Coordinates of C-alpha atoms in Angstrom, one line a residue:
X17 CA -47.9 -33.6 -16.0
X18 CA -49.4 -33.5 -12.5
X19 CA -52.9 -34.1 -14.3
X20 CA -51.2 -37.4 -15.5
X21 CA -49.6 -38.6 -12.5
X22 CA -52.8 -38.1 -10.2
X23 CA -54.8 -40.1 -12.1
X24 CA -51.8 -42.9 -12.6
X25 CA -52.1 -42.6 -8.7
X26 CA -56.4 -43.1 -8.7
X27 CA -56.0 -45.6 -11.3
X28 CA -52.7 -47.9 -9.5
X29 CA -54.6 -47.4 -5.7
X30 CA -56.2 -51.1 -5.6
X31 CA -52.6 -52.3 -6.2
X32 CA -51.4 -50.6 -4.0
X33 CA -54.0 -51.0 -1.7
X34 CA -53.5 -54.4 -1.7
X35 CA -50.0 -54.9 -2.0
X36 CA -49.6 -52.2 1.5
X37 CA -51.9 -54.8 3.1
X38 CA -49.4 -58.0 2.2
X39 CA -46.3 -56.5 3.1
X40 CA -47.3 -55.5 6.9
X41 CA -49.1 -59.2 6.9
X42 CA -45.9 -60.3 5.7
X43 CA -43.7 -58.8 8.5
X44 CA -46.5 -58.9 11.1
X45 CA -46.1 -63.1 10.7
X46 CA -43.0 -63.1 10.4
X47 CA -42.4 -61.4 13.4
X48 CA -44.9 -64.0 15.4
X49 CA -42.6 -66.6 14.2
X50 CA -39.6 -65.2 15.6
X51 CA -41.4 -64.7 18.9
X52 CA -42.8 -68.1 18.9
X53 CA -39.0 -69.2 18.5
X54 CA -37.4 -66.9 20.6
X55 CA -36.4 -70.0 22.9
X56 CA -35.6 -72.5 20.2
X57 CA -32.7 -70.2 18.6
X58 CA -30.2 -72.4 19.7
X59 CA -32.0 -75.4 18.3
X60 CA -32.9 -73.4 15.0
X61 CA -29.6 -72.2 14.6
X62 CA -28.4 -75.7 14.4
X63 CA -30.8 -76.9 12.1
X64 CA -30.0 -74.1 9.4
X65 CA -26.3 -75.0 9.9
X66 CA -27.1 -78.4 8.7
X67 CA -28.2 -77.0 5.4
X68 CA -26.5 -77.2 2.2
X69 CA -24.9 -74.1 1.5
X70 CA -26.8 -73.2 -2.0
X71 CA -30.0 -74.0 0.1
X72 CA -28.7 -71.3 2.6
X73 CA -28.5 -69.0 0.3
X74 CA -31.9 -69.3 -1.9
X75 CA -33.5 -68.7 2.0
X76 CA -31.3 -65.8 2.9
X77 CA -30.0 -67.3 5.4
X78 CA -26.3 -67.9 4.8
X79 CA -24.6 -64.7 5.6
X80 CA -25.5 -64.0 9.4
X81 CA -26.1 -66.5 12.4
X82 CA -30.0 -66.9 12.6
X83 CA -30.2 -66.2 15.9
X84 CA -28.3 -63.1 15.7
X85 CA -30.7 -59.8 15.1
X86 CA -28.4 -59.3 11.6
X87 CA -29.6 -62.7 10.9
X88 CA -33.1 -62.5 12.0
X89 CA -33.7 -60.0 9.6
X90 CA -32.0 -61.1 6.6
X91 CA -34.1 -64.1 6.8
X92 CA -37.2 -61.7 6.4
X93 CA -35.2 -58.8 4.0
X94 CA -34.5 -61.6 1.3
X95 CA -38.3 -62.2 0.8
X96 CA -39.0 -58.3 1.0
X97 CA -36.5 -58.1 -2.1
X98 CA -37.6 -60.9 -3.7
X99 CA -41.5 -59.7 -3.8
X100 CA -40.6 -56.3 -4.5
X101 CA -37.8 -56.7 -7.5
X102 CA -40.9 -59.1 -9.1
X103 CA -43.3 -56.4 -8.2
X104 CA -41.2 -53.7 -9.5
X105 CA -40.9 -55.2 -12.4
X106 CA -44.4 -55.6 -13.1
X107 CA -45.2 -52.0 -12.3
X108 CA -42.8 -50.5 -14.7
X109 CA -44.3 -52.6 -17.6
X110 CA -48.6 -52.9 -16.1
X111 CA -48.2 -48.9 -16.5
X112 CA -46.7 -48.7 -19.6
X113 CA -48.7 -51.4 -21.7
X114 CA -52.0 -50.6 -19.6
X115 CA -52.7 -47.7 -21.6
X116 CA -52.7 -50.0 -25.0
X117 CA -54.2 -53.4 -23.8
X118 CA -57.0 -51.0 -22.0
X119 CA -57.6 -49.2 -25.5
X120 CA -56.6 -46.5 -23.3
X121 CA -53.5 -45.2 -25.4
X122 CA -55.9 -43.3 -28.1
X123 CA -57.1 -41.2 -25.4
X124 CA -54.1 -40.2 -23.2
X125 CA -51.4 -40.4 -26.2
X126 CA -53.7 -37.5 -28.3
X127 CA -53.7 -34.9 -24.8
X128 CA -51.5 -32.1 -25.0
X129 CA -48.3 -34.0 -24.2
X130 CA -45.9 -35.6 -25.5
X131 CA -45.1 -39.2 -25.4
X132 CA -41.8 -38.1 -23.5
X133 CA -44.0 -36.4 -20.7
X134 CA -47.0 -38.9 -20.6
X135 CA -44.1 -41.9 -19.6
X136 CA -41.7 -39.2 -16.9
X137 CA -45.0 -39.0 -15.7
X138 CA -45.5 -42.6 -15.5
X139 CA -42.0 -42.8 -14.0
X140 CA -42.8 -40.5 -11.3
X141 CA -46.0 -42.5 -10.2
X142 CA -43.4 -46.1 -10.2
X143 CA -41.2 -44.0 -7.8
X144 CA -44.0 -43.1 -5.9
X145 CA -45.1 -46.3 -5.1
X146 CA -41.8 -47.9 -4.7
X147 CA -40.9 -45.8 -2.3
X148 CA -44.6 -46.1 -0.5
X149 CA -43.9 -50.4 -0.5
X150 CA -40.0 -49.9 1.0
X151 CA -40.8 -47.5 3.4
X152 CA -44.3 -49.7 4.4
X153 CA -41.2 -52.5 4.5
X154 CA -39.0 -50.8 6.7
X155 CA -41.7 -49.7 9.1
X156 CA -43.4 -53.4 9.7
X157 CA -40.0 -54.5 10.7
X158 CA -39.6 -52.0 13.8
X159 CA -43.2 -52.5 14.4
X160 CA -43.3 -56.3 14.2
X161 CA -40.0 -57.9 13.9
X162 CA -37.8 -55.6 16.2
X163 CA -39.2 -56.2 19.2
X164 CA -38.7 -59.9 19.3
X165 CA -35.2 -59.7 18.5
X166 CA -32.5 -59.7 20.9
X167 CA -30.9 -56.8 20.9
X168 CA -33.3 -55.5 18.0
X169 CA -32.6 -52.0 18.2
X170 CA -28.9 -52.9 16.9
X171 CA -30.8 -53.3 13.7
X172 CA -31.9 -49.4 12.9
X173 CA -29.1 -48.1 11.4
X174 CA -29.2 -51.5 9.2
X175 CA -32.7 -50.9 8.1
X176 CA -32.1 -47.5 7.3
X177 CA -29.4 -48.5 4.9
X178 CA -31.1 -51.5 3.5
X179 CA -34.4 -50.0 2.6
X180 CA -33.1 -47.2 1.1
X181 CA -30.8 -50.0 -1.7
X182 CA -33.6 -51.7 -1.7
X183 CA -35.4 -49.0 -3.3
X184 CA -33.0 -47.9 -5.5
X185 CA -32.9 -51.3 -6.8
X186 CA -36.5 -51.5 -6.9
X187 CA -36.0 -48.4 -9.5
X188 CA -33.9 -50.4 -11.7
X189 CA -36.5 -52.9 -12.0
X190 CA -39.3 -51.1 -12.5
X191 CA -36.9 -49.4 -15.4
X192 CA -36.4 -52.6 -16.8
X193 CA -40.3 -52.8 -17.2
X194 CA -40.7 -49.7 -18.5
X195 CA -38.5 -50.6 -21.4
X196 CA -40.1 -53.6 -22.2
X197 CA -43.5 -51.7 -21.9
X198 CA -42.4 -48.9 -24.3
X199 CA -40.7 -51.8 -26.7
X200 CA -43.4 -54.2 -27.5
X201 CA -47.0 -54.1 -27.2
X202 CA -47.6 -58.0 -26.9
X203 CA -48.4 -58.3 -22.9
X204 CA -47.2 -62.0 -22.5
X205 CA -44.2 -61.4 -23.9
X206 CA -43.4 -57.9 -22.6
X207 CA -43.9 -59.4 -18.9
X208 CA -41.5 -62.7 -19.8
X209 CA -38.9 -60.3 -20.9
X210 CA -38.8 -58.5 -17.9
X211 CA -39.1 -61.7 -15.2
X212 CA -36.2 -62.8 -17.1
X213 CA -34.1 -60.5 -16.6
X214 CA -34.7 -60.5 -13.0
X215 CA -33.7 -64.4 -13.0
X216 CA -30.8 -63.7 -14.7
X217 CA -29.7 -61.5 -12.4
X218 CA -31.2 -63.5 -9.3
X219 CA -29.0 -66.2 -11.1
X220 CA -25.7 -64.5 -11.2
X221 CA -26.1 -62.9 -7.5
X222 CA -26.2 -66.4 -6.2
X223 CA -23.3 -67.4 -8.4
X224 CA -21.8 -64.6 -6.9
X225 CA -22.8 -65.6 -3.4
X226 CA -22.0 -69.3 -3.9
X227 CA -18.9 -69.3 -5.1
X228 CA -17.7 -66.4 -2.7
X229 CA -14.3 -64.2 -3.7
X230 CA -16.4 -62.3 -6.3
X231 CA -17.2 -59.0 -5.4
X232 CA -15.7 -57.1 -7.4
X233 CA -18.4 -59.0 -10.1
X234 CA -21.4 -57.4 -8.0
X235 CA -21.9 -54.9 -10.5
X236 CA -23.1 -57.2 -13.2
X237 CA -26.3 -57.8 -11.1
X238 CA -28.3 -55.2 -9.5
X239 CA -29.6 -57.4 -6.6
X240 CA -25.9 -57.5 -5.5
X241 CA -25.1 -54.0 -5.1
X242 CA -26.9 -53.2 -1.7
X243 CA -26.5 -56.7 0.0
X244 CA -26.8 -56.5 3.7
X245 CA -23.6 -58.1 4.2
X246 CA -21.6 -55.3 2.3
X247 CA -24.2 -52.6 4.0
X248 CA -23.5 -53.5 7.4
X249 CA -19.7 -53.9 7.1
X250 CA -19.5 -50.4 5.1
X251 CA -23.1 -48.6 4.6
X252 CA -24.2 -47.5 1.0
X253 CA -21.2 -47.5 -1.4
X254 CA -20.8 -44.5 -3.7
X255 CA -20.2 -46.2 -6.9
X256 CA -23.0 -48.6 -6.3
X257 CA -25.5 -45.2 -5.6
X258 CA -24.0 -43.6 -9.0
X259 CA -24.1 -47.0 -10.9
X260 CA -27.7 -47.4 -10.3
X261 CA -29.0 -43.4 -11.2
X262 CA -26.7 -44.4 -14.3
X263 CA -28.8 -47.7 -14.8
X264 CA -31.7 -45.8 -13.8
X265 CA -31.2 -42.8 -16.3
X266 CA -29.9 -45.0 -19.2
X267 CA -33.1 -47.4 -18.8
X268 CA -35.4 -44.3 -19.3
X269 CA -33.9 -42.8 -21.7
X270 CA -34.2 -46.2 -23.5
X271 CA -38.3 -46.7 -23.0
X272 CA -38.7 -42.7 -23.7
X273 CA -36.9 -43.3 -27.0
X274 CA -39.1 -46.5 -27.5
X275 CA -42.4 -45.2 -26.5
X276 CA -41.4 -42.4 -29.5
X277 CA -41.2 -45.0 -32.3
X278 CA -44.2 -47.1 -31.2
X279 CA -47.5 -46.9 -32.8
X280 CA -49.7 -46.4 -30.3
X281 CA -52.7 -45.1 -31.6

């Protein structure tokens, strides 16, 4: 198994190579912007208000006044997501299907392992480098975004928090991908499987959002259950923590029970 997940790590290191490089560019201009407006807040702030409300809320920037910190950084925590739910969801399925579109699966699939262990392993890699983009996340904010905030520091305990539902939700994805990976061999349509289901669920948090009264719905999509307006009122809820190791477990248990059927070979 650890044979297997080091060289998943050798073989996934220009991705994430590349992808560690965009996410500190990412927070590293947005956190020049924010300095270049630290004067026009006021004037900002009034332009967002101005806004329609769904367009608000496809920016991020509907739940907190811009020109508060909270605000600040949901602006920039709504992209995060958004690039790492897509790339999460790539992951899980590249490193499944990789092994058969790379006439790699003849190889790996007749070592002394089982299918069940060859995709845990798999698995353990997609945690690895979730966990590598949401922490690279977390620490580009305090480096670049933090100290052109007014009273950025405010934000820590928020960023603790966030990053850590972030990841977890970054799980589920990658899950997702993994099942459609372990279900169908056909690379186009594997990928369009997964995307859609993150729009669908993109689609029902903003329904959510938009038409406001409807939390107790927030289970029915993933990218609702650690929003930073419900994290900074009450931290990480318990059920959503135990919902998604359930999602988490259940999706697994779906692509290890796939990968079994499939020919591979």
């Amino acid at each position: 198994m650890k044979s297997i997940i080091m060289k998943e790590l050798r073989l996934q290191r220009k991705l994430i190579l590349i992808w560690s490089l965009i996410l500190i560019l990412t927070a590293a201009f947005g956190g020049i912007e924010f300095m270049g407006l630290q004067n026009q807040m006021d004037m900002l702030e009034t332009t967002v208000a101005d806004f329609p409300r769904i367009v608000k809320i496809m920016f991020g920037v509907d739940a907190f006044p811009i020109s508060t910190p909270l605000g600040g950084y949901a602006s920039m925590f709504y992209w995060y997501q958004l690039v790492l739910f897509a790339l999460a969801v790539y992951l899980g399925f590249h490193i499944v299907s990789r092994d058969e579109k790379d006439n790699y699966a003849d190889f790996i699939y007749t070592k002394p392992y089982d299918r069940k262990t060859v995709l845990l392993s798999k698995g353990t890699v997609v945690l690895i480098i979730n966990a590598v983009f949401a922490v690279l996340t977390a620490v580009g904010t305090i480096i670049f975004l933090v100290p052109f905030l007014a009273d950025g520091q405010t934000l820590m305990p928020h960023i603790m928090t966030s990053t850590i539902g972030m990841f977890l939700t970054q799980l589920i994805f990658s899950a997702v991908g993994m099942v459609f990976g372990s279900i169908t061999g056909h690379f186009r349509r594997g990928m369009l499987g997964g995307f859609l289901v993150l729009v669908v669920t993109y689609a029902i948090a903003f329904s959510i959002e938009y038409i406001g009264n409807l939390d107790h719905l927030n289970f029915l999509s993933p990218v609702r259950y650690f929003n930073l307006v419900s994290l900074s009122q009450g931290g990480l809820s318990p059920l959503y923590l135990f919902l998604s190791a359930g999602l988490i477990g259940g999706l697994m248990f779906l692509a290890v029970k796939a990968i079994g059927r499939r020919d591979l070979i």
